[in-house]
Each structure stands twice: as structure tokens, then as C-alpha cells.
Coordinates of C-alpha atoms in Angstrom, one line a residue:
M24 CA -1.9 -65.6 9.2
S25 CA 1.5 -64.6 10.8
G26 CA 3.3 -67.0 8.5
S27 CA 1.7 -65.5 5.4
T28 CA 2.5 -62.0 6.6
A29 CA 6.1 -62.9 7.3
G30 CA 6.4 -64.5 3.8
A31 CA 4.9 -61.3 2.2
D32 CA 7.4 -59.2 4.1
A33 CA 10.3 -61.4 3.1
K34 CA 9.2 -61.3 -0.5
E35 CA 8.9 -57.5 -0.4
S36 CA 12.3 -57.2 1.3
S37 CA 14.0 -59.5 -1.2
G38 CA 12.9 -57.3 -4.0
L39 CA 14.0 -54.1 -2.3
P40 CA 17.6 -54.0 -3.6
R41 CA 16.4 -54.5 -7.2
Q42 CA 13.9 -51.7 -6.7
A43 CA 16.5 -49.5 -5.2
V44 CA 18.8 -49.9 -8.1
Q45 CA 16.1 -49.4 -10.7
G46 CA 14.7 -46.5 -8.8
A47 CA 18.1 -44.9 -8.5
A48 CA 18.7 -45.3 -12.2
V49 CA 15.3 -43.9 -13.3
T50 CA 15.3 -41.1 -10.8
F51 CA 18.9 -39.9 -11.5
G52 CA 18.1 -40.2 -15.3
G53 CA 15.1 -37.9 -14.7
Q54 CA 17.2 -35.5 -12.7
I55 CA 19.8 -35.3 -15.5
M56 CA 17.0 -34.1 -17.8
R57 CA 15.7 -31.7 -15.1
F58 CA 19.2 -30.4 -14.6
A59 CA 19.5 -29.7 -18.4
L60 CA 16.1 -27.9 -18.5
Q61 CA 16.9 -25.8 -15.4
F62 CA 20.3 -25.0 -16.7
I63 CA 18.8 -23.9 -20.0
G64 CA 16.2 -21.9 -18.2
I65 CA 18.8 -20.1 -16.0
I66 CA 20.9 -19.2 -19.0
A67 CA 18.1 -18.1 -21.3
L68 CA 16.0 -16.2 -18.8
S69 CA 19.0 -14.5 -17.2
R70 CA 20.2 -13.2 -20.6
I71 CA 16.7 -12.1 -21.7
L72 CA 15.5 -10.5 -18.4
G73 CA 18.6 -9.4 -16.5
P74 CA 19.3 -9.1 -12.8
G75 CA 16.4 -6.7 -11.9
P76 CA 13.4 -8.9 -12.8
I77 CA 15.2 -12.0 -11.5
G78 CA 15.7 -10.3 -8.1
L79 CA 12.1 -9.1 -7.9
F80 CA 10.6 -12.5 -8.6
A81 CA 12.9 -14.1 -6.1
L82 CA 11.0 -12.2 -3.4
V83 CA 7.7 -13.6 -4.8
M84 CA 9.1 -17.1 -4.6
V85 CA 10.2 -16.7 -1.0
V86 CA 6.6 -16.1 0.1
V87 CA 5.3 -18.8 -2.2
G88 CA 7.9 -21.2 -0.8
V89 CA 6.7 -20.6 2.7
G90 CA 3.2 -21.3 1.6
E91 CA 4.2 -24.5 -0.2
V92 CA 5.8 -25.8 3.0
L93 CA 2.6 -25.0 4.9
R94 CA 0.5 -26.5 2.2
D95 CA 2.3 -29.8 2.3
F96 CA 2.9 -29.7 6.1
G97 CA 4.9 -32.9 6.1
L98 CA 1.9 -35.0 5.1
S99 CA 3.5 -36.3 2.0
A100 CA 6.4 -37.5 4.1
A101 CA 3.9 -39.0 6.6
A102 CA 2.2 -41.0 3.8
I103 CA 5.5 -42.3 2.5
Q104 CA 7.0 -43.3 5.9
A105 CA 3.9 -45.0 7.3
K106 CA 4.2 -48.8 7.5
T107 CA 0.6 -49.1 6.3
L108 CA -1.7 -46.6 4.7
S109 CA -5.4 -47.2 4.2
D110 CA -7.4 -45.7 1.3
A111 CA -9.4 -43.8 3.9
Q112 CA -6.3 -42.3 5.4
R113 CA -5.0 -41.4 2.0
T114 CA -8.3 -39.8 1.0
N115 CA -8.3 -37.7 4.2
L116 CA -4.7 -36.5 3.6
F117 CA -5.7 -35.5 0.1
W118 CA -8.5 -33.3 1.3
I119 CA -6.4 -31.8 4.1
N120 CA -3.7 -30.8 1.5
T121 CA -6.3 -29.4 -0.9
V122 CA -8.1 -27.3 1.8
L123 CA -4.7 -26.0 2.9
G124 CA -4.0 -25.1 -0.7
V125 CA -7.2 -23.1 -1.0
I126 CA -6.6 -21.3 2.3
L127 CA -3.0 -20.4 1.3
C128 CA -4.2 -19.1 -2.1
L129 CA -6.5 -16.6 -0.3
I130 CA -3.7 -15.6 2.1
C131 CA -1.3 -15.1 -0.8
I132 CA -3.8 -12.7 -2.4
F133 CA -4.3 -10.9 0.9
V134 CA -0.6 -10.4 1.8
G135 CA 0.4 -9.3 -1.8
P136 CA -0.2 -5.6 -1.3
F137 CA 1.6 -5.5 2.1
V138 CA 4.7 -7.1 0.6
A139 CA 4.6 -4.7 -2.3
D140 CA 4.4 -1.8 0.1
Y141 CA 7.3 -3.1 2.3
Y142 CA 9.6 -3.4 -0.7
K143 CA 8.1 -0.4 -2.5
Q144 CA 7.5 -2.5 -5.6
D145 CA 3.9 -2.0 -6.8
E146 CA 4.1 -4.9 -9.3
L147 CA 4.4 -7.4 -6.5
S148 CA 0.7 -7.1 -5.6
L149 CA -0.5 -8.3 -9.0
L150 CA 2.2 -11.0 -9.1
F151 CA 1.0 -12.5 -5.8
F152 CA -2.6 -12.5 -7.1
A153 CA -1.5 -14.4 -10.2
I154 CA 0.8 -16.9 -8.6
S155 CA -1.6 -17.8 -5.8
A156 CA -3.3 -20.5 -8.0
I157 CA -0.1 -22.6 -7.5
F158 CA -1.2 -23.5 -4.0
I159 CA -4.5 -25.0 -5.2
L160 CA -2.8 -26.9 -8.0
N161 CA -0.1 -28.3 -5.8
G162 CA -2.5 -29.1 -3.0
L163 CA -4.5 -31.3 -5.4
S164 CA -1.4 -33.2 -6.5
T165 CA 0.4 -33.7 -3.2
Q166 CA -0.9 -37.1 -2.2
Y167 CA -0.7 -38.3 -5.8
R168 CA 3.0 -37.7 -5.7
A169 CA 3.3 -39.3 -2.3
G170 CA 1.4 -42.4 -3.4
L171 CA 3.7 -42.8 -6.4
T172 CA 6.8 -42.4 -4.2
R173 CA 5.4 -44.8 -1.6
D174 CA 4.8 -47.4 -4.3
L175 CA 8.4 -46.8 -5.7
R176 CA 6.9 -45.8 -9.1
F177 CA 10.0 -43.7 -10.0
T178 CA 9.4 -43.8 -13.7
A179 CA 6.0 -42.1 -13.4
L180 CA 7.5 -39.5 -11.0
A181 CA 10.3 -38.8 -13.5
V182 CA 7.7 -38.3 -16.3
I183 CA 5.7 -35.9 -14.2
E184 CA 8.7 -33.8 -13.1
V185 CA 10.4 -33.6 -16.5
G186 CA 7.3 -33.1 -18.5
S187 CA 5.8 -30.4 -16.4
M188 CA 9.2 -28.6 -16.2
A189 CA 9.7 -28.7 -19.9
L190 CA 6.2 -27.2 -20.5
G191 CA 6.8 -24.5 -17.9
L192 CA 10.2 -23.5 -19.3
G193 CA 8.9 -23.5 -22.9
A194 CA 6.1 -21.2 -21.9
A195 CA 8.4 -18.9 -19.9
I196 CA 11.0 -18.5 -22.7
F197 CA 8.2 -17.9 -25.3
S198 CA 6.6 -15.2 -23.0
A199 CA 10.0 -13.6 -22.3
L200 CA 10.8 -13.3 -26.0
L201 CA 7.4 -11.7 -26.6
G202 CA 8.4 -9.0 -24.0
A203 CA 6.4 -10.3 -21.0
G204 CA 9.3 -9.4 -18.7
I205 CA 8.9 -10.6 -15.1
W206 CA 5.5 -12.1 -16.0
A207 CA 7.3 -14.8 -18.0
L208 CA 8.5 -16.2 -14.7
A209 CA 5.0 -16.3 -13.3
V210 CA 3.8 -18.1 -16.4
Q211 CA 6.5 -20.6 -15.9
Q212 CA 5.4 -21.5 -12.4
L213 CA 1.7 -21.7 -13.2
V214 CA 2.1 -23.8 -16.3
Q215 CA 4.5 -26.2 -14.5
A216 CA 2.1 -26.6 -11.6
G217 CA -0.9 -27.2 -13.8
A218 CA 0.9 -29.7 -16.0
A219 CA 2.2 -31.6 -13.0
M220 CA -1.3 -31.8 -11.5
V221 CA -2.8 -33.2 -14.7
L222 CA 0.0 -35.8 -15.1
C223 CA -0.2 -36.9 -11.4
V224 CA -3.9 -37.6 -11.7
S225 CA -3.4 -39.4 -15.1
L226 CA -0.6 -41.6 -13.9
A227 CA -1.5 -42.4 -10.3
R228 CA -4.6 -44.5 -11.2
W229 CA -6.4 -43.4 -8.0
L230 CA -9.3 -41.1 -7.2
P231 CA -10.1 -39.8 -3.7
G232 CA -13.5 -40.3 -2.1
L233 CA -15.2 -38.2 0.5
P234 CA -13.5 -37.5 3.8
R235 CA -13.9 -40.3 6.3
S236 CA -14.1 -39.5 10.0
Q237 CA -13.5 -43.1 11.2
A238 CA -9.9 -43.2 9.7
E239 CA -7.1 -43.1 12.3
M240 CA -5.2 -39.9 11.5
R241 CA -3.4 -38.9 14.7
S242 CA -0.1 -40.6 14.0
L243 CA 0.1 -39.3 10.4
L244 CA -0.7 -35.7 11.6
N245 CA 1.8 -35.9 14.4
F246 CA 4.5 -37.1 12.0
G247 CA 3.5 -34.4 9.5
W248 CA 3.5 -31.7 12.1
N249 CA 7.1 -32.4 13.1
V250 CA 8.3 -32.7 9.6
G251 CA 6.3 -29.7 8.4
A252 CA 7.5 -27.5 11.3
S253 CA 11.1 -28.6 10.6
Q254 CA 10.8 -27.8 6.9
L255 CA 9.2 -24.4 7.6
V256 CA 12.0 -23.4 10.0
N257 CA 14.5 -24.7 7.5
Y258 CA 13.0 -22.8 4.6
L259 CA 12.5 -19.5 6.5
S260 CA 16.1 -19.6 7.7
R261 CA 17.5 -20.4 4.3
N262 CA 15.7 -17.5 2.7
I263 CA 16.4 -14.9 5.3
D264 CA 19.3 -13.9 3.0
T265 CA 16.9 -13.1 0.2
V266 CA 14.7 -11.0 2.5
V267 CA 17.7 -9.0 3.9
I268 CA 19.4 -8.4 0.6
G269 CA 16.1 -7.3 -1.2
R270 CA 15.3 -4.8 1.6
Q271 CA 18.8 -3.4 2.2
F272 CA 20.6 -3.6 -1.1
G273 CA 18.0 -3.5 -3.8
M274 CA 16.7 -5.7 -6.7
E275 CA 19.9 -5.7 -8.8
A276 CA 22.0 -7.0 -5.9
L277 CA 19.3 -9.5 -5.1
G278 CA 19.3 -10.7 -8.7
L279 CA 23.0 -11.3 -8.6
Y280 CA 22.8 -13.2 -5.3
N281 CA 19.8 -15.2 -6.4
R282 CA 21.5 -16.4 -9.5
A283 CA 24.6 -17.3 -7.5
Y284 CA 22.4 -19.2 -5.1
Q285 CA 20.6 -20.9 -7.9
M286 CA 23.9 -22.1 -9.3
L287 CA 24.5 -23.6 -5.9
T288 CA 21.1 -25.2 -5.5
L289 CA 20.6 -26.4 -9.1
P290 CA 23.3 -29.1 -9.1
L291 CA 22.8 -29.7 -5.4
N292 CA 19.1 -30.4 -5.8
Q293 CA 19.6 -32.5 -8.9
I294 CA 21.6 -34.9 -6.6
N295 CA 19.9 -34.5 -3.3
I296 CA 16.3 -34.7 -4.4
P297 CA 16.5 -38.0 -6.3
A298 CA 18.8 -39.4 -3.7
T299 CA 16.3 -38.6 -1.0
K300 CA 13.4 -40.0 -3.1
V301 CA 15.2 -43.3 -3.3
A302 CA 17.0 -43.4 0.1
F303 CA 14.0 -42.3 2.3
P304 CA 11.5 -45.1 1.3
V305 CA 14.3 -47.7 1.1
L306 CA 15.8 -46.7 4.5
S307 CA 12.3 -46.6 6.0
K308 CA 11.7 -50.2 5.0
V309 CA 15.0 -51.5 6.6
Q310 CA 14.9 -49.2 9.6
H311 CA 14.8 -52.1 12.0
D312 CA 17.8 -53.9 10.5
N313 CA 20.7 -51.8 11.9
Q314 CA 23.4 -53.5 9.8
L315 CA 21.5 -53.2 6.6
F316 CA 20.4 -49.6 7.5
R317 CA 24.1 -48.7 8.1
N318 CA 25.2 -50.2 4.8
Y319 CA 22.5 -48.4 2.7
L320 CA 23.1 -45.1 4.6
L321 CA 26.9 -45.0 4.2
R322 CA 26.7 -46.0 0.5
A323 CA 24.1 -43.3 -0.2
Q324 CA 26.1 -40.6 1.7
S325 CA 29.3 -41.6 0.0
A326 CA 27.8 -41.3 -3.4
I327 CA 26.1 -38.0 -2.9
T328 CA 29.2 -36.4 -1.2
F329 CA 31.4 -37.7 -4.0
A330 CA 29.2 -36.3 -6.7
V331 CA 28.7 -32.9 -5.1
S332 CA 32.4 -32.5 -4.2
L333 CA 33.3 -33.3 -7.8
I334 CA 31.0 -30.6 -9.1
F335 CA 31.4 -27.9 -6.6
F336 CA 35.2 -27.9 -6.1
Y337 CA 35.4 -27.5 -9.9
C338 CA 32.7 -24.8 -10.2
A339 CA 34.1 -22.8 -7.3
A340 CA 37.6 -22.9 -8.8
V341 CA 36.5 -21.7 -12.3
A342 CA 33.5 -19.6 -11.2
V343 CA 34.7 -16.3 -12.7
P344 CA 35.2 -17.4 -16.3
L345 CA 32.3 -19.9 -16.0
I346 CA 29.7 -17.3 -15.1
D347 CA 31.1 -14.8 -17.7
V348 CA 30.8 -17.4 -20.4
V349 CA 27.5 -19.0 -19.4
L350 CA 25.5 -16.0 -18.1
G351 CA 27.3 -13.1 -19.7
E352 CA 29.4 -10.2 -18.3
D353 CA 26.3 -8.5 -16.8
W354 CA 26.5 -11.3 -14.1
H355 CA 30.2 -11.1 -13.5
Q356 CA 29.7 -9.9 -9.9
A357 CA 27.8 -13.1 -9.0
A358 CA 31.0 -15.2 -9.3
P359 CA 32.6 -14.4 -5.9
I360 CA 29.2 -14.8 -4.3
F361 CA 28.9 -18.2 -5.8
Q362 CA 32.5 -19.2 -4.7
I363 CA 31.5 -18.5 -1.1
L364 CA 28.2 -20.3 -1.3
A365 CA 29.9 -23.3 -3.0
C366 CA 31.7 -24.1 0.3
A367 CA 28.3 -24.4 2.0
G368 CA 27.1 -26.7 -0.7
I369 CA 30.0 -29.1 -0.2
V370 CA 29.3 -29.4 3.5
Q371 CA 25.6 -29.7 2.9
S372 CA 26.2 -32.8 0.8
A373 CA 27.5 -34.7 3.8
A374 CA 24.7 -33.4 6.0
F375 CA 21.9 -34.8 3.9
A376 CA 22.4 -38.2 5.4
T377 CA 21.6 -36.8 8.8
Y378 CA 18.2 -35.7 7.6
W379 CA 17.6 -39.2 6.2
V380 CA 18.3 -40.8 9.6
F381 CA 15.8 -38.5 11.3
L382 CA 13.1 -39.3 8.8
A383 CA 13.7 -43.0 8.2
K384 CA 13.9 -43.7 12.0
G385 CA 10.8 -41.6 12.7
K386 CA 12.6 -39.2 14.9
T387 CA 10.8 -36.1 13.6
A388 CA 10.5 -34.4 17.0
S389 CA 14.2 -34.6 17.5
S390 CA 14.7 -33.3 13.9
L391 CA 12.5 -30.3 14.7
R392 CA 14.6 -29.5 17.8
Y393 CA 17.8 -29.8 15.8
T394 CA 16.4 -27.7 13.0
L395 CA 15.3 -24.9 15.4
F396 CA 18.7 -24.8 17.0
T397 CA 20.8 -24.8 13.9
K398 CA 18.6 -22.5 11.9
S399 CA 18.7 -19.9 14.7
I400 CA 22.5 -20.0 14.2
L401 CA 22.0 -19.5 10.4
V402 CA 19.6 -16.5 10.9
A403 CA 22.0 -14.9 13.3
S404 CA 25.0 -15.4 11.0
V405 CA 23.2 -14.0 8.0
L406 CA 22.0 -10.9 9.9
I407 CA 25.5 -10.3 11.3
G408 CA 27.1 -10.9 7.9
S409 CA 24.7 -8.3 6.3
N410 CA 26.8 -5.6 7.9
W411 CA 29.4 -6.4 5.2
G412 CA 27.1 -6.3 2.3
V413 CA 26.1 -9.2 0.0
F414 CA 29.4 -10.9 0.4
G415 CA 28.9 -10.9 4.2
V416 CA 25.5 -12.4 3.8
A417 CA 27.0 -15.3 1.7
A418 CA 29.8 -15.8 4.2
G419 CA 27.3 -15.9 7.1
Y420 CA 25.3 -18.5 5.3
T421 CA 28.4 -20.6 4.7
I422 CA 29.8 -20.4 8.2
A423 CA 26.5 -21.4 9.7
T424 CA 26.1 -24.4 7.4
A425 CA 29.6 -25.6 8.2
V426 CA 28.9 -25.4 11.9
S427 CA 25.6 -27.2 11.6
W428 CA 27.0 -30.4 10.1
P429 CA 29.0 -31.6 13.2
I430 CA 26.1 -30.5 15.4
G431 CA 23.9 -32.8 13.4
L432 CA 26.2 -35.7 13.7
A433 CA 26.4 -35.2 17.5
W434 CA 22.6 -34.9 17.6
I435 CA 21.9 -38.3 15.9
R436 CA 24.7 -40.2 17.8
K437 CA 22.1 -41.8 20.2
I438 CA 19.8 -43.0 17.4
E439 CA 20.2 -46.7 17.0
G440 CA 21.9 -47.7 13.8
A441 CA 23.3 -44.3 13.0
P442 CA 27.0 -44.8 12.1
V443 CA 28.1 -41.3 13.1
V444 CA 31.9 -41.8 13.1
A445 CA 31.9 -43.5 9.7
M446 CA 29.7 -40.8 8.2
A447 CA 32.1 -38.1 9.4
N448 CA 35.3 -40.0 8.3
Q449 CA 34.2 -40.9 4.8
S450 CA 33.0 -37.3 4.1
M451 CA 36.3 -35.7 5.2
I452 CA 38.3 -38.2 3.0
I453 CA 36.2 -37.2 0.0
F454 CA 36.6 -33.4 0.8
T455 CA 40.4 -33.9 1.0
C456 CA 40.6 -35.7 -2.3
F457 CA 38.9 -32.9 -4.2
A458 CA 40.4 -29.9 -2.4
G459 CA 43.8 -30.2 -4.1
P460 CA 42.5 -30.2 -7.7
G461 CA 40.2 -27.4 -6.8
I462 CA 42.9 -25.2 -5.5
A463 CA 45.1 -26.0 -8.5
A464 CA 42.4 -25.0 -10.9
F465 CA 41.6 -21.8 -9.0
V466 CA 45.3 -20.7 -9.2
A467 CA 45.4 -21.5 -12.9
T468 CA 42.3 -19.5 -13.8
S469 CA 43.4 -16.6 -11.6
Y470 CA 46.9 -16.2 -13.2
I471 CA 46.8 -17.7 -16.7
L472 CA 45.0 -15.5 -19.2
P473 CA 42.4 -14.2 -16.7
E474 CA 41.3 -11.5 -19.2
N475 CA 40.1 -14.2 -21.7
S476 CA 37.1 -15.9 -20.1
M477 CA 36.9 -18.8 -22.5
A478 CA 40.6 -19.6 -22.5
S479 CA 40.7 -19.3 -18.7
L480 CA 37.8 -21.7 -18.4
V481 CA 39.5 -24.2 -20.7
I482 CA 42.7 -24.0 -18.7
G483 CA 41.0 -24.3 -15.3
T484 CA 39.0 -27.3 -16.5
S485 CA 42.1 -29.0 -17.9
V486 CA 44.1 -28.4 -14.7
Y487 CA 41.2 -29.8 -12.5
S488 CA 40.9 -32.9 -14.7
L489 CA 44.6 -33.6 -14.9
T490 CA 45.1 -33.1 -11.2
L491 CA 42.2 -35.5 -10.4
A492 CA 43.7 -38.1 -12.8
L493 CA 47.1 -37.7 -11.2
L494 CA 45.6 -38.3 -7.8
Y495 CA 43.7 -41.3 -9.0
F496 CA 46.6 -43.1 -10.6
S497 CA 49.1 -42.3 -7.9
S498 CA 47.0 -43.4 -4.9
S499 CA 45.8 -47.0 -4.6
S500 CA 43.5 -46.0 -1.7
I501 CA 41.7 -43.5 -3.9
R502 CA 41.4 -46.0 -6.6
R503 CA 39.9 -48.5 -4.2
S504 CA 37.5 -45.9 -2.9
C505 CA 36.3 -44.9 -6.4
S506 CA 36.0 -48.6 -7.3
E507 CA 33.8 -49.2 -4.3
L508 CA 31.7 -46.1 -5.0
L509 CA 31.0 -47.1 -8.6
K510 CA 29.9 -50.6 -7.7
P511 CA 26.5 -50.2 -6.1
L512 CA 25.1 -53.3 -7.7
S513 CA 27.5 -55.5 -5.8
H514 CA 26.6 -53.8 -2.6
L515 CA 22.9 -54.3 -3.2
K516 CA 23.4 -58.0 -4.0
T517 CA 25.1 -58.4 -0.7
A518 CA 22.2 -56.5 0.9
K519 CA 19.8 -58.9 -0.7
K520 CA 21.6 -61.9 0.7
M521 CA 21.5 -60.2 4.1
I522 CA 17.8 -59.7 4.0
G523 CA 17.2 -63.2 2.8
A524 CA 19.3 -64.6 5.6
G525 CA 17.4 -62.4 8.1
A526 CA 14.1 -63.6 6.7

């Protein structure tokens, strides 16, 4: 029996590098399509609706987001991370998520009038009533998504995410053009959630049974509690800026800040989410092989930090003409907000790997303590920054994010297999490489034809590209780093040999 189990484990491990490569390719391909859809949505809906409705709906989504964290409560991560998961356990997790969805639907309806009264926006009450169905739809689909992720069925996940997003966006734009106003945004969320649920059930090839009391659930619930609590604290702290701006500075200011923040999170999520979907299950499977864990982790962190730095140093440098051209002059004041927030995004890219270490190694209690500590810093920074208006809020968010990264590295230094020094060093090298081209492009857009947005954008883009090319061809160390970064297949082949040798 033990020999058979060892052989099965070795066979599974030997196929892991291939699955990682295929999963990364499919997932990133899906994220490119999601990025395109979200980018189209930001442009189209911003131009049709304007800052006011965008800001008002941002308040709705803050409350909905809190509910979504509670509805999942870390149970999807628990299902993915577990070494073994019986059908009875999976069935129980399904019913827990579904019941939580129903409860949160009712709570959303109940709190709607109070939120509307707090912000003095009567329309919020009806919006909360309509949007509450999302909790039930997502509650039904939670364990279907977790099962697909656990089984490394990345193609099915990509179909679900891209398909549901496309349907939701199409419905939103159609509704907005018909004059639905802010309700077009509600339609988008409801259609997307409904389509995702239908696709999950259709592709997962699994149906839950009745709840089973004999299934062992304590370890799953403990894991989920720690992850869910960390996610809740994380979400609340990250959205304190929306709450403060909406209350103190009004819906127009919130709309500008929300779009700047979305321009931060849109590319960031398109890189982080697929990277986590691939890295988390893969790192979980090799968590007991410290050398292999280190190799996978550093490779994943290097790739994500490189990609985010490439995008955000550029976008921050050309933010003013970029936003004028893409969103229109009504959104001009969002540019300096985005430039401040982009600095936070760059640092966050390096910090994602810290979260992967916590999850893959099962250190969720430690992750919760770290989250509570660093997010209290974030809340304090945002509240202090609000004394200087919207820009102060953005600066407070960025400063707290920058401080949290080294704290996170120090926090995981005692976790076996966590290459803390290497994680810090490679991130700082990447930041340094892109800082120069970013500064050069910023100067160019600021002083060469600043009154012509399109010409300024072209000039900034050209300067950024040429400066990067100059650095690449003038530095052999940079060329070697890029070459290594762009050769994941060779790394995974090496990993495969290492696993085979270990088996």
C-alpha cells in the first residue's frame, strides 16, 4: 500500500511542472482577455456615466465586497490547500457557503437604508436590495470554483471568468446606452454572477449531496477562519479610503479616486490573480521540499514584480496624457491620484509572494496576525492623510503599503524554506531597472508638448521604450536577468528532474 501511494505521489509530482506551465499559459491568456474586457468597461462606462454614478456605486461595492469575503470565509482556499478532500467534506463546504450567501443577502437588504441615510443618498437603498442576489449566486458557485482550481483545470476557470465577464459588460453597456444610469452597473454585477454560477455547474461535473455530519471539518474550518479573517481585515483596511472620501469629499471626488484606484488594481489583478491561482496550488504541493519551494517562489515573484514594474513605472510616468486620452478630460484630476497610488502597486507586486508563503505553508494564524498589524497601519495612515484631501488619502495608502512589505519579509523569516533575503534583493534590482526609464518618461511628458495630450503620450511612450532598450543593450547583467526571467520552461524542466530525483 505504501509503495503504491509513493508511486502515485511521484507520478503526480513528476507531472507538476508541465501542469504549472500549461496552467500559467491558460490562466494568463484568460487574464489578458479579462484585462481587455475590464479596460473596455472602464473606458465605455466612465465616458457614458461620468464620475458621480461611478463614485456612488463604489460605495455599494465596498459593502458587497465585505459580504463576499464573509460569504467565502476562506473555505475555497481551505479546499484548495487540503492534502486530501473527500466528497462529504466538499459537500459540507458547499452548503456552508450557500447558507452564508443567503444570510448575507438578507443582511444586505437590511443595511441598505442605513447606508443610504449615512451618505444621504436615497438611491442606495434600492441598489442594495437589487445587488443582494449576488451573495446567493456566488455562494452556490464557490466550491465549484475551488474544485476546478484544486484539480488544476485552468481552462475551465478561464472560460467561466471570461465568459461571465463578457456577458456582464455587454449587459452594462447596453443598459447604460438606454439611459439606465447607475443601474447599468448593478445589471453588470448581477449578470456576471449569474452567468458564472451557470458555467461553474456546467463545467465542474459535480453535484453536491445532502450535508453529512460524519465528515471531519474542523481542520478545514480552522484554516478557513484564519484565511477569511485575514481577507476581511485586508479588505476593510483597503477600502477605508473609499468610505472616508465618500463621506468627507462627496461622490464626484470619490468617482475620480475610484477610477484612479481601478487603474491601479486592473493591471495589478490581471497579473496577481492568475499568478496566485497557479502559484498557490503548485507551492502547496511542494511545500515540504524546501529547495523546490524556494525555486518556484523566487521564479514566480521575479516574474510578477518584473511585469508590474514594467507597466506601472510607465503608466505613472505618462498618467496625465494617458488618462486624458483614454477616459476624457472630465477625468483629468484622477491622474495625480493614480501617480501616487502607482507607487503602492509597484511595492505590492513584490509583497504578493509573502502571502503565498503564508498560504502554501499553512501558516494562516501567523498571516492573520501580520494582516491585523499592517492593516492597522494602513487605516491610521489613510485617516491621517484625509486631513490633506483626496491626495492625502492616496499618499497615506501608499506610505502604509511601502512600510508593510519589509514588515512582511521580517514576519516570514522564521518559516522554513522562505528565502527572505533573495526575495528582497531581486525585487529591489527590478525596481531600480525600471525607475530610470520611468523618470525619463515623466520629465518628457511634463515639458515636451504638455498641452497636446496625444503628442505628449507618444513622446512619453517613446522615451520610456528607448531608455529601456538602452539599459538592456548596455548592461550584460540586465540581459542575463531578462533572459532568465523569460525562460520558465527550462526552470520547470530542472524542477522536474529535482522531483524525480527526490522520488
